[in-house]
Short mmCIF file of C-alpha atoms in Angstrom, two decimals:
data_model
loop_
_atom_site.label_atom_id
_atom_site.label_comp_id
_atom_site.label_asym_id
_atom_site.label_seq_id
_atom_site.Cartn_x
_atom_site.Cartn_y
_atom_site.Cartn_z
CA MET Q 1118 104.55 127.13 108.55
CA ASP Q 1119 101.98 125.65 106.13
CA THR Q 1120 98.33 125.72 107.06
CA GLU Q 1121 96.95 122.75 108.97
CA GLU Q 1122 94.69 120.20 107.32
CA LYS Q 1123 91.06 120.34 108.40
CA ILE Q 1124 89.36 117.42 110.15
CA GLY Q 1125 87.07 115.73 107.63
CA SER Q 1126 88.89 117.08 104.57
CA THR Q 1127 89.81 114.71 101.74
CA GLN Q 1128 93.53 114.36 101.06
CA HIS Q 1129 95.15 112.91 97.96
CA SER Q 1130 98.54 111.35 97.31
CA GLY Q 1131 98.78 110.01 93.79
CA PRO Q 1132 96.02 107.41 93.29
CA TYR Q 1133 95.44 107.15 97.06
CA SER Q 1134 92.79 109.24 98.86
CA PHE Q 1135 91.78 109.42 102.51
CA GLU Q 1136 89.92 111.54 105.02
CA TRP Q 1137 91.86 113.60 107.56
CA THR Q 1138 90.89 112.63 111.12
CA LYS Q 1139 91.89 113.34 114.71
CA LEU Q 1140 94.34 110.43 114.52
CA HIS Q 1141 96.40 112.18 111.87
CA LEU Q 1142 99.45 114.20 112.87
CA PRO Q 1143 99.23 117.97 112.37
CA ARG Q 1144 102.27 119.91 111.20
CA SER Q 1145 102.54 121.51 114.62
CA GLN Q 1146 103.34 118.02 115.91
CA THR Q 1147 105.54 116.71 113.09
CA ASP Q 1148 107.68 119.79 112.36
CA PRO Q 1149 109.41 119.86 115.80
CA LEU Q 1150 110.35 116.19 115.30
CA ARG Q 1151 112.76 117.25 112.54
CA TYR Q 1152 115.00 118.77 115.18
CA GLN Q 1153 114.87 115.82 117.57
CA TYR Q 1154 117.13 112.79 117.25
CA ASP Q 1155 118.53 109.74 119.00
CA THR Q 1156 120.55 111.36 121.80
CA VAL Q 1157 121.09 108.05 123.60
CA ALA Q 1158 123.00 106.53 120.67
CA ALA Q 1159 124.73 109.86 119.95
CA LYS Q 1160 126.23 109.96 123.44
CA ALA Q 1161 127.18 106.29 123.28
CA LEU Q 1162 128.85 106.85 119.90
CA LYS Q 1163 131.20 109.43 121.38
CA GLN Q 1164 132.25 106.99 124.09
CA LEU Q 1165 132.78 104.21 121.56
CA GLN Q 1166 134.92 106.51 119.42
CA ALA Q 1167 137.04 107.37 122.46
CA ILE Q 1168 137.53 103.68 123.21
CA ALA Q 1169 138.37 103.00 119.56
CA LYS Q 1170 141.00 105.74 119.57
CA GLU Q 1171 142.60 104.29 122.67
CA ARG Q 1172 142.82 100.92 120.92
CA GLY Q 1173 144.50 102.35 117.82
CA PHE Q 1174 141.54 102.49 115.44
CA SER Q 1175 141.06 105.37 112.98
CA ASP Q 1176 138.97 106.51 110.00
CA ASP Q 1177 141.21 104.53 107.69
CA PRO Q 1178 139.02 101.80 106.13
CA ARG Q 1179 141.65 99.23 107.10
CA LYS Q 1180 141.65 100.39 110.73
CA ARG Q 1181 138.00 101.29 111.18
CA PRO Q 1182 136.45 99.91 114.39
CA ASP Q 1183 133.48 97.56 114.59
CA LEU Q 1184 131.27 99.77 116.75
CA TYR Q 1185 128.89 96.97 117.67
CA GLN Q 1186 131.76 94.77 118.83
CA LEU Q 1187 133.10 97.63 120.93
CA LEU Q 1188 129.66 98.14 122.45
CA LEU Q 1189 129.36 94.44 123.18
CA GLU Q 1190 132.73 94.39 124.94
CA SER Q 1191 132.52 97.74 126.72
CA HIS Q 1192 128.86 98.39 127.54
CA GLU Q 1193 129.54 98.12 131.29
CA SER Q 1194 132.42 100.60 131.21
CA HIS Q 1195 130.44 103.86 130.95
CA ASP Q 1196 126.98 105.13 131.87
CA ASP Q 1197 126.19 106.23 128.30
CA LEU Q 1198 127.06 102.80 126.93
CA ARG Q 1199 125.17 101.10 129.70
CA GLU Q 1200 122.07 103.18 128.96
CA LEU Q 1201 122.07 102.29 125.27
CA TRP Q 1202 122.73 98.61 125.95
CA SER Q 1203 119.95 98.45 128.54
CA GLN Q 1204 117.47 100.10 126.21
CA LEU Q 1205 118.31 97.72 123.37
CA HIS Q 1206 117.97 94.65 125.57
CA THR Q 1207 114.81 95.64 127.41
CA VAL Q 1208 111.76 94.08 125.76
CA PRO Q 1209 108.70 96.36 126.01
CA ASP Q 1210 105.61 94.99 127.75
CA TRP Q 1211 103.55 95.32 124.59
CA VAL Q 1212 105.72 92.86 122.63
CA ASP Q 1213 103.90 89.60 121.79
CA TRP Q 1214 106.50 87.25 120.31
CA GLU Q 1215 103.91 85.00 118.67
CA GLN Q 1216 102.40 88.00 116.94
CA LEU Q 1217 105.79 89.18 115.73
CA GLU Q 1218 106.50 85.71 114.36
CA ARG Q 1219 103.25 85.87 112.37
CA GLY Q 1220 104.34 89.28 111.11
CA GLN Q 1221 107.59 87.78 109.87
CA ARG Q 1222 105.66 85.21 107.82
CA PHE Q 1223 103.65 87.99 106.16
CA PHE Q 1224 106.74 89.28 104.37
CA TYR Q 1225 107.47 85.91 102.73
CA ARG Q 1226 103.81 85.05 102.13
CA TYR Q 1227 103.58 87.89 99.60
CA ALA Q 1228 107.31 88.09 98.85
CA VAL Q 1229 107.05 88.88 95.14
CA ALA Q 1230 104.48 91.62 95.67
CA ASN Q 1231 106.24 92.98 98.76
CA LEU Q 1232 109.60 93.28 97.00
CA MET Q 1233 108.08 94.90 93.93
CA GLY Q 1234 106.11 97.30 96.10
CA PHE Q 1235 109.09 98.23 98.22
CA ALA Q 1236 111.27 98.91 95.18
CA LEU Q 1237 108.81 100.83 93.00
CA GLN Q 1238 106.68 102.58 95.62
CA GLY Q 1239 108.63 102.50 98.86
CA PHE Q 1240 111.81 103.74 97.24
CA VAL Q 1241 110.62 105.66 94.17
CA GLY Q 1242 107.44 107.03 95.72
CA GLU Q 1243 108.63 107.64 99.28
CA ASN Q 1244 112.40 107.89 99.61
CA SER Q 1245 112.97 109.73 96.34
CA ALA Q 1246 110.22 112.24 97.13
CA ALA Q 1247 111.16 112.80 100.79
CA SER Q 1248 113.34 115.87 100.43
CA GLY Q 1249 115.11 115.66 103.81
CA VAL Q 1250 115.93 111.98 103.37
CA VAL Q 1251 117.39 112.34 99.86
CA GLU Q 1252 119.60 115.25 100.94
CA VAL Q 1253 121.26 112.88 103.40
CA LEU Q 1254 121.43 110.01 100.91
CA VAL Q 1255 123.27 111.95 98.20
CA ARG Q 1256 125.87 113.17 100.72
CA THR Q 1257 126.83 109.67 101.78
CA GLY Q 1258 127.82 108.70 98.24
CA GLY Q 1259 125.92 105.44 98.64
CA PHE Q 1260 123.54 106.36 95.83
CA SER Q 1261 126.09 106.49 93.09
CA THR Q 1262 125.19 103.80 90.55
CA ARG Q 1263 128.64 102.28 91.18
CA VAL Q 1264 127.68 101.25 94.72
CA LEU Q 1265 123.89 101.65 94.84
CA LEU Q 1266 123.13 97.99 94.18
CA HIS Q 1267 125.30 96.94 97.12
CA ARG Q 1268 123.58 99.45 99.36
CA LEU Q 1269 120.12 98.22 98.30
CA LEU Q 1270 121.18 94.64 98.97
CA GLU Q 1271 122.30 95.70 102.46
CA THR Q 1272 118.85 97.16 103.11
CA PHE Q 1273 117.25 93.91 101.99
CA GLN Q 1274 119.72 91.99 104.16
CA TRP Q 1275 118.44 93.81 107.23
CA LEU Q 1276 114.85 93.14 106.18
CA LEU Q 1277 115.59 89.44 105.67
CA GLN Q 1278 117.43 89.10 108.97
CA ALA Q 1279 114.58 90.88 110.76
CA THR Q 1280 112.10 88.37 109.32
CA GLU Q 1281 114.31 85.26 109.37
CA SER Q 1282 112.99 83.74 112.60
CA LEU Q 1283 111.73 84.73 116.02
CA GLN Q 1284 115.15 84.08 117.55
CA ALA Q 1285 116.72 86.45 115.01
CA ILE Q 1286 114.96 89.53 116.45
CA GLN Q 1287 115.33 88.60 120.08
CA PRO Q 1288 118.37 89.98 121.95
CA GLY Q 1289 121.51 88.43 120.51
CA GLY Q 1290 119.89 87.31 117.25
CA SER Q 1291 121.17 88.28 113.80
CA GLY Q 1292 118.28 90.65 113.12
CA HIS Q 1293 118.58 92.26 116.54
CA THR Q 1294 122.33 92.72 116.09
CA SER Q 1295 121.98 94.20 112.58
CA THR Q 1296 119.37 96.65 113.86
CA ILE Q 1297 121.82 97.86 116.53
CA ARG Q 1298 124.53 98.24 113.89
CA ILE Q 1299 122.18 100.34 111.75
CA ARG Q 1300 121.31 102.54 114.72
CA LEU Q 1301 125.00 103.20 115.34
CA LEU Q 1302 125.49 103.85 111.61
CA HIS Q 1303 122.69 106.43 111.63
CA SER Q 1304 124.37 108.18 114.56
CA SER Q 1305 127.69 108.18 112.72
CA VAL Q 1306 126.16 109.74 109.58
CA ARG Q 1307 124.40 112.40 111.64
CA GLN Q 1308 127.54 113.24 113.61
CA ARG Q 1309 129.65 113.49 110.46
CA ILE Q 1310 127.24 115.80 108.61
CA LEU Q 1311 126.74 118.08 111.63
CA LYS Q 1312 130.52 118.39 112.06
CA MET Q 1313 130.83 119.43 108.43
CA VAL Q 1314 128.03 121.96 108.85
CA GLU Q 1315 130.01 123.60 111.68
CA SER Q 1316 132.83 124.51 109.27
CA ARG Q 1317 130.67 124.83 106.16
CA PRO Q 1318 127.10 125.91 107.03
CA GLY Q 1319 125.88 125.57 103.45
CA TYR Q 1320 126.78 121.87 103.24
CA PHE Q 1321 123.41 120.78 104.70
CA ASP Q 1322 120.41 123.01 105.39
CA VAL Q 1323 119.50 122.09 108.96
CA ASP Q 1324 116.93 124.89 109.20
CA THR Q 1325 114.95 123.45 106.29
CA HIS Q 1326 115.50 119.71 106.58
CA GLY Q 1327 116.12 119.39 110.30
CA VAL Q 1328 118.88 117.37 111.92
CA PRO Q 1329 120.16 114.59 109.61
CA VAL Q 1330 118.49 111.24 110.37
CA ASN Q 1331 116.04 112.85 112.77
CA THR Q 1332 113.08 111.44 114.68
CA LEU Q 1333 110.61 112.30 111.93
CA ASP Q 1334 112.82 110.50 109.39
CA ASN Q 1335 112.74 107.42 111.64
CA ILE Q 1336 108.95 107.51 111.93
CA HIS Q 1337 108.65 107.95 108.17
CA SER Q 1338 110.98 105.00 107.51
CA VAL Q 1339 109.09 102.67 109.84
CA ALA Q 1340 105.79 103.69 108.22
CA THR Q 1341 107.23 103.03 104.76
CA PHE Q 1342 108.40 99.55 105.74
CA CYS Q 1343 105.26 98.34 107.51
CA CYS Q 1344 102.29 100.45 106.35
CA ASN Q 1345 102.83 101.14 102.66
CA HIS Q 1346 102.47 97.44 101.84
CA MET Q 1347 99.02 97.40 103.38
CA TRP Q 1348 97.43 100.42 101.73
CA LEU Q 1349 99.65 101.81 98.96
CA GLN Q 1350 101.25 98.76 97.36
CA LEU Q 1351 99.55 95.37 97.66
CA PRO Q 1352 95.98 96.57 96.97
CA ARG Q 1353 97.20 98.21 93.74
CA MET Q 1354 98.44 94.75 92.73
CA GLY Q 1355 95.21 92.95 93.66
CA VAL Q 1356 96.39 91.61 97.04
CA TYR Q 1357 94.40 92.61 100.12
CA PRO Q 1358 95.99 91.84 103.50
CA THR Q 1359 93.65 90.70 106.27
CA GLU Q 1360 93.19 92.76 109.43
CA GLN Q 1361 95.18 90.15 111.36
CA GLU Q 1362 98.07 90.41 108.89
CA LYS Q 1363 98.06 94.20 109.25
CA GLU Q 1364 98.16 94.00 113.04
CA ASP Q 1365 100.97 91.43 113.03
CA TYR Q 1366 103.26 93.13 110.51
CA ILE Q 1367 102.84 96.57 112.02
CA ALA Q 1368 103.56 95.10 115.48
CA LEU Q 1369 106.79 93.62 114.13
CA PHE Q 1370 108.01 96.99 112.86
CA ARG Q 1371 106.80 98.77 115.94
CA TYR Q 1372 109.36 96.68 117.82
CA LEU Q 1373 112.08 97.15 115.20
CA GLY Q 1374 111.36 100.88 115.22
CA TYR Q 1375 111.71 100.88 118.99
CA LEU Q 1376 115.19 99.36 118.60
CA LEU Q 1377 116.02 102.13 116.10
CA ALA Q 1378 114.88 104.86 118.53
CA SER Q 1379 111.63 105.60 116.70
CA PRO Q 1380 108.74 106.56 119.03
CA ASP Q 1381 106.59 103.42 119.13
CA GLU Q 1382 103.28 105.09 120.04
CA TYR Q 1383 102.74 106.07 116.41
CA PHE Q 1384 102.34 102.37 115.57
CA ALA Q 1385 100.44 101.19 118.65
CA THR Q 1386 97.33 100.27 116.63
CA VAL Q 1387 96.52 99.63 112.99
CA ASP Q 1388 94.40 102.79 112.77
CA GLN Q 1389 97.13 104.95 114.33
CA ALA Q 1390 99.79 103.44 112.07
CA LYS Q 1391 97.64 104.07 108.99
CA ALA Q 1392 97.07 107.67 110.08
CA THR Q 1393 100.82 108.09 110.66
CA MET Q 1394 101.59 106.80 107.17
CA GLU Q 1395 99.01 109.13 105.65
CA SER Q 1396 100.38 112.08 107.62
CA MET Q 1397 103.81 111.41 106.14
CA LEU Q 1398 102.30 111.43 102.64
CA VAL Q 1399 100.92 114.92 103.26
CA HIS Q 1400 103.81 116.47 105.16
CA GLU Q 1401 106.95 114.81 103.82
CA LEU Q 1402 106.66 114.24 100.08
CA LYS Q 1403 108.15 117.09 98.09
CA VAL Q 1404 110.02 116.48 94.84
CA THR Q 1405 113.28 118.39 94.41
CA ASP Q 1406 116.15 118.28 91.93
CA THR Q 1407 117.94 115.95 94.35
CA SER Q 1408 114.89 113.67 94.30
CA ARG Q 1409 115.20 113.42 90.54
CA VAL Q 1410 118.88 112.48 90.83
CA VAL Q 1411 118.16 109.70 93.34
CA CYS Q 1412 115.23 108.37 91.28
CA TYR Q 1413 117.24 108.49 88.05
CA ASN Q 1414 120.16 106.59 89.58
CA PHE Q 1415 117.84 104.01 91.14
CA ILE Q 1416 116.23 103.26 87.78
CA LYS Q 1417 119.64 103.14 86.09
CA CYS Q 1418 120.90 100.77 88.78
CA LEU Q 1419 118.13 98.25 88.13
CA THR Q 1420 117.87 98.60 84.34
CA ASP Q 1421 119.34 95.63 82.43
CA LEU Q 1422 120.66 94.13 85.66
CA PRO Q 1423 121.54 90.44 85.10
CA PRO Q 1424 120.09 87.87 85.20
CA PHE Q 1425 116.59 89.37 84.90
CA ASN Q 1426 117.48 92.29 82.60
CA VAL Q 1427 114.42 94.31 83.57
CA SER Q 1428 113.80 97.20 81.20
CA LYS Q 1429 113.58 100.88 82.11
CA GLU Q 1430 110.06 100.94 80.65
CA PHE Q 1431 108.84 98.14 82.93
CA ILE Q 1432 110.17 99.98 85.99
CA GLU Q 1433 108.47 103.19 84.81
CA ALA Q 1434 105.16 101.43 84.13
CA GLY Q 1435 105.13 99.77 87.56
CA SER Q 1436 106.10 103.02 89.24
CA ARG Q 1437 103.28 104.87 87.52
CA VAL Q 1438 100.72 102.25 88.52
CA LEU Q 1439 101.79 102.37 92.18
CA ASN Q 1440 102.61 106.09 92.55
CA GLY Q 1441 100.40 107.78 89.99
CA ASP Q 1442 101.37 109.83 86.95
CA GLU Q 1443 101.63 113.16 88.75
CA LEU Q 1444 104.51 112.14 91.03
CA CYS Q 1445 106.28 110.20 88.27
CA ASP Q 1446 106.04 113.20 85.94
CA GLU Q 1447 107.60 115.37 88.65
CA LEU Q 1448 110.42 112.82 88.93
CA GLU Q 1449 110.84 113.10 85.14
CA MET Q 1450 110.12 109.45 84.40
CA GLY Q 1451 109.30 108.42 80.87
CA ARG Q 1452 105.85 107.36 79.70
CA PRO Q 1453 106.13 103.79 78.41
CA GLY Q 1454 103.85 102.15 75.85
CA TRP Q 1455 101.20 99.51 76.43
CA ILE Q 1456 103.51 96.48 76.47
CA PRO Q 1457 105.32 97.40 79.75
CA TYR Q 1458 101.91 98.10 81.32
CA ALA Q 1459 100.68 94.70 80.12
CA CYS Q 1460 103.77 93.09 81.65
CA PHE Q 1461 103.11 94.78 84.98
CA LYS Q 1462 99.44 93.82 84.82
CA GLY Q 1463 100.58 90.23 84.30
CA HIS Q 1464 102.66 90.57 87.47
CA CYS Q 1465 99.63 91.91 89.36
CA TRP Q 1466 97.37 89.09 88.20
CA LEU Q 1467 100.00 86.51 89.12
CA VAL Q 1468 100.56 87.74 92.69
CA SER Q 1469 96.81 88.10 93.17
CA ALA Q 1470 96.24 84.52 92.01
CA LEU Q 1471 99.00 83.24 94.29
CA ALA Q 1472 97.56 85.09 97.28
CA THR Q 1473 94.14 83.55 96.64
CA ALA Q 1474 95.63 80.06 96.27
CA GLN Q 1475 97.60 80.44 99.50
CA ARG Q 1476 94.52 81.43 101.46
CA LEU Q 1477 92.65 78.43 100.09
CA SER Q 1478 95.50 76.02 100.91
CA PRO Q 1479 97.41 76.40 104.20
CA LYS Q 1480 99.91 73.74 103.05
CA PHE Q 1481 100.68 75.69 99.90
CA ASP Q 1482 100.99 78.86 101.97
CA ALA Q 1483 103.51 77.23 104.33
CA TRP Q 1484 105.49 75.91 101.36
CA MET Q 1485 105.62 79.35 99.72
CA ILE Q 1486 106.78 81.02 102.93
CA ASN Q 1487 109.62 78.52 103.42
CA TYR Q 1488 110.57 78.63 99.73
CA TRP Q 1489 110.92 82.40 99.59
CA ARG Q 1490 112.68 82.59 102.94
CA GLN Q 1491 115.37 80.17 101.77
CA LEU Q 1492 115.64 81.59 98.25
CA LEU Q 1493 115.96 85.24 99.28
CA HIS Q 1494 118.50 84.55 102.02
CA SER Q 1495 120.61 82.56 99.58
CA ALA Q 1496 120.28 84.98 96.65
CA ILE Q 1497 120.73 88.27 98.52
CA ILE Q 1498 122.94 87.56 101.53
CA GLN Q 1499 125.06 84.67 100.29
CA SER Q 1500 125.27 85.31 96.54
CA GLY Q 1501 124.58 89.04 96.24
CA LEU Q 1502 126.59 90.31 99.23
CA LYS Q 1503 128.97 87.34 99.51
CA GLY Q 1504 128.13 87.12 103.20
CA ALA Q 1505 126.26 89.31 105.67
CA SER Q 1506 127.24 92.97 105.84
CA LYS Q 1507 128.22 94.53 109.18
CA PHE Q 1508 126.73 97.90 108.14
CA ASP Q 1509 130.00 99.68 108.77
CA PHE Q 1510 130.43 103.38 108.01
CA LYS Q 1511 131.81 103.13 104.46
CA TYR Q 1512 129.69 105.74 102.66
CA ILE Q 1513 131.17 108.73 104.47
CA PRO Q 1514 129.93 112.28 103.78
CA GLN Q 1515 132.83 114.36 102.49
CA GLU Q 1516 133.15 117.92 101.28
CA GLY Q 1517 132.74 118.09 97.53
CA VAL Q 1518 131.21 114.61 97.30
CA MET Q 1519 127.65 114.82 95.99
CA VAL Q 1520 125.91 112.20 93.91
CA GLU Q 1521 124.81 113.31 90.45
CA LYS Q 1522 122.95 111.53 87.66
CA GLU Q 1523 125.04 108.60 86.46
CA GLY Q 1524 124.85 105.78 83.97
CA ASN Q 1525 125.14 102.12 84.90
CA GLY Q 1526 128.08 101.21 82.67
CA ARG Q 1527 126.18 98.34 81.05
CA LYS Q 1528 126.11 97.75 77.30
CA GLY Q 1529 122.41 96.99 77.27
CA VAL Q 1530 120.49 93.87 76.39
CA ARG Q 1531 120.39 92.13 73.01
CA TYR Q 1532 116.77 91.64 72.20
CA GLY Q 1533 115.58 88.08 71.89
CA LEU Q 1534 112.84 85.79 73.15
CA LEU Q 1535 114.52 85.33 76.53
CA SER Q 1536 116.51 88.57 76.73
CA ARG Q 1537 114.12 89.87 79.40
CA PRO Q 1538 112.84 86.69 81.09
CA VAL Q 1539 110.77 88.38 83.83
CA GLU Q 1540 108.89 90.62 81.43
CA THR Q 1541 108.47 87.79 78.93
CA PHE Q 1542 106.94 85.63 81.66
CA TYR Q 1543 104.62 88.38 82.90
CA LEU Q 1544 103.53 89.28 79.36
CA SER Q 1545 102.84 85.61 78.60
CA PHE Q 1546 100.80 85.34 81.79
CA PHE Q 1547 98.90 88.48 80.78
CA PHE Q 1548 97.94 87.02 77.39
CA VAL Q 1549 97.09 83.63 78.93
CA ILE Q 1550 94.67 85.30 81.34
CA ILE Q 1551 93.19 87.40 78.51
CA ALA Q 1552 92.75 84.26 76.40
CA LEU Q 1553 91.18 82.33 79.29
CA ALA Q 1554 88.86 85.24 80.03
CA ALA Q 1555 87.84 85.36 76.38
CA LEU Q 1556 87.18 81.61 76.33
CA VAL Q 1557 85.12 81.81 79.51
CA ALA Q 1558 83.14 84.74 78.11
CA MET Q 1559 82.50 82.84 74.89
CA ALA Q 1560 81.42 79.74 76.82
CA VAL Q 1561 79.05 81.81 78.93
CA LEU Q 1562 77.57 83.48 75.84
CA VAL Q 1563 77.12 80.13 74.10
CA ARG Q 1564 75.43 78.70 77.18
CA ILE Q 1565 73.12 81.70 77.42
CA ARG Q 1566 72.27 81.39 73.71
CA HIS Q 1567 71.48 77.70 74.06
CA ARG Q 1568 69.33 78.42 77.09
CA LEU Q 1569 67.38 81.12 75.28
CA LEU Q 1570 66.85 78.87 72.26
CA ALA Q 1571 65.65 76.06 74.53
CA LEU Q 1572 63.18 78.38 76.24
CA ALA Q 1573 61.93 79.68 72.92
CA HIS Q 1574 61.50 76.15 71.52
CA SER Q 1575 59.66 75.07 74.66
CA ALA Q 1576 57.36 78.08 74.49
CA PHE Q 1577 56.39 77.61 70.87
CA SER Q 1578 56.01 73.85 71.14
CA LYS Q 1579 53.24 74.24 73.70
CA ARG Q 1580 49.83 75.77 73.18
CA LEU Q 1581 49.98 78.93 75.15
CA PRO Q 1582 46.90 80.77 76.42
CA VAL Q 1583 45.90 83.52 74.02
CA PRO Q 1584 45.57 86.97 75.59
CA SER Q 1585 42.10 88.46 75.24
CA SER Q 1586 43.58 91.52 73.57
CA TRP Q 1587 44.52 89.28 70.65
CA ILE Q 1588 40.83 88.43 70.02
CA ARG Q 1589 38.24 90.66 68.28
CA PRO Q 1590 34.63 89.95 67.37
CA GLN Q 1591 33.53 89.69 63.67
CA THR Q 1592 30.27 90.95 62.19
CA ASP Q 1593 29.03 87.43 61.59
CA GLY Q 1594 29.55 86.48 65.21
CA VAL Q 1595 32.63 84.32 64.54
CA VAL Q 1596 35.55 84.80 66.88
CA VAL Q 1597 38.80 85.25 64.97
CA LYS Q 1598 42.24 84.73 66.50
CA LEU Q 1599 44.86 87.30 65.43
#
């Protein structure tokens, strides 16, 4: 076991630094969590599979059961199903629905920054570098570039449904239902991998990585979703959430984590949640060859993706700003030139300006929240996925199936003025701000010059008292002014 961090020591993770305190989680506390998992859902899954078999379902994609629907119909038929259903429909005493509703608005308030942060830091900086997580991801096949976009859209679907409305996350709502489906999916992935390990022990290293989709993985995922925005992403883009926003958003994911069988005490307060996130940075991030595969495929998936046609260099520049050069070098990312960095700086200045405007104008803030809520739901769920996903078990771990580095099958983008509209817009915004800053600086300098000239003219136009040191006596008794 690695040595424990000392209280008061300074820890670093890329460009982020913090002091280790008593709130942080020592390895002696986090390491055992790798071998703990959601036993309630695991037992319920076995009962659901037995019911499905009785009804003629199988692993055939055309005959695969809807586990949530089976749970809905049969949760009174067995103690294990009843226990899971009761847990999912029992609202903890600490839940404040008004607070959770405010937390939902936070996501759309800073939608552009939140999405960029989640993609370039949450995925590249956290998921790709979390060795246990990526070992599970590559075995599901869902991170092949052929299907990765669909899988990412499914993740965003869950995030959108969980922030759609207060009713959506209450029992029976779309967000609540999708969260249950994901919990059952996690149990299915874990069960499948462990069964394969029984016949082929080398398929997944349980001793090193722990049980697939374990309790520590759950805690890490919740921290990535609700804490990284606050301290690792938005501030690097010039957006600084208020203390109230931090409390509200973390409270929202504390509840969602509870539904996903993540221990909620790690997110009971803002300070504890921040310490949990920082503990994950120290204990969980370790780049491996598999990390490089996942990162490579993610970048390939997004590069030249219509209609925005974002370049590989822009993704690399943003990733380096948010994650630091050290991690990105380990992931074997390229080092782009100044133009992609200027584009990303334009993005940062834009989201910072929008955040300031929204705080100054509550009406504008409300409009932005509603605009992004409607746009994202339409673009991702309706257009991107062609309707909401049921999170069924379609990326099934199989012997011999391992994701490797892949291309995206695209021909590339013909360069032109509008070939990369997002980067063109951000670069234009960058130069506009530079030009405005230069004009303001020139105006200030001109004003200062005029002021100095006016003071000088005023001073010399008046008869000022002559210091005595300027006067010396002459031999003839005449006083001479120097």
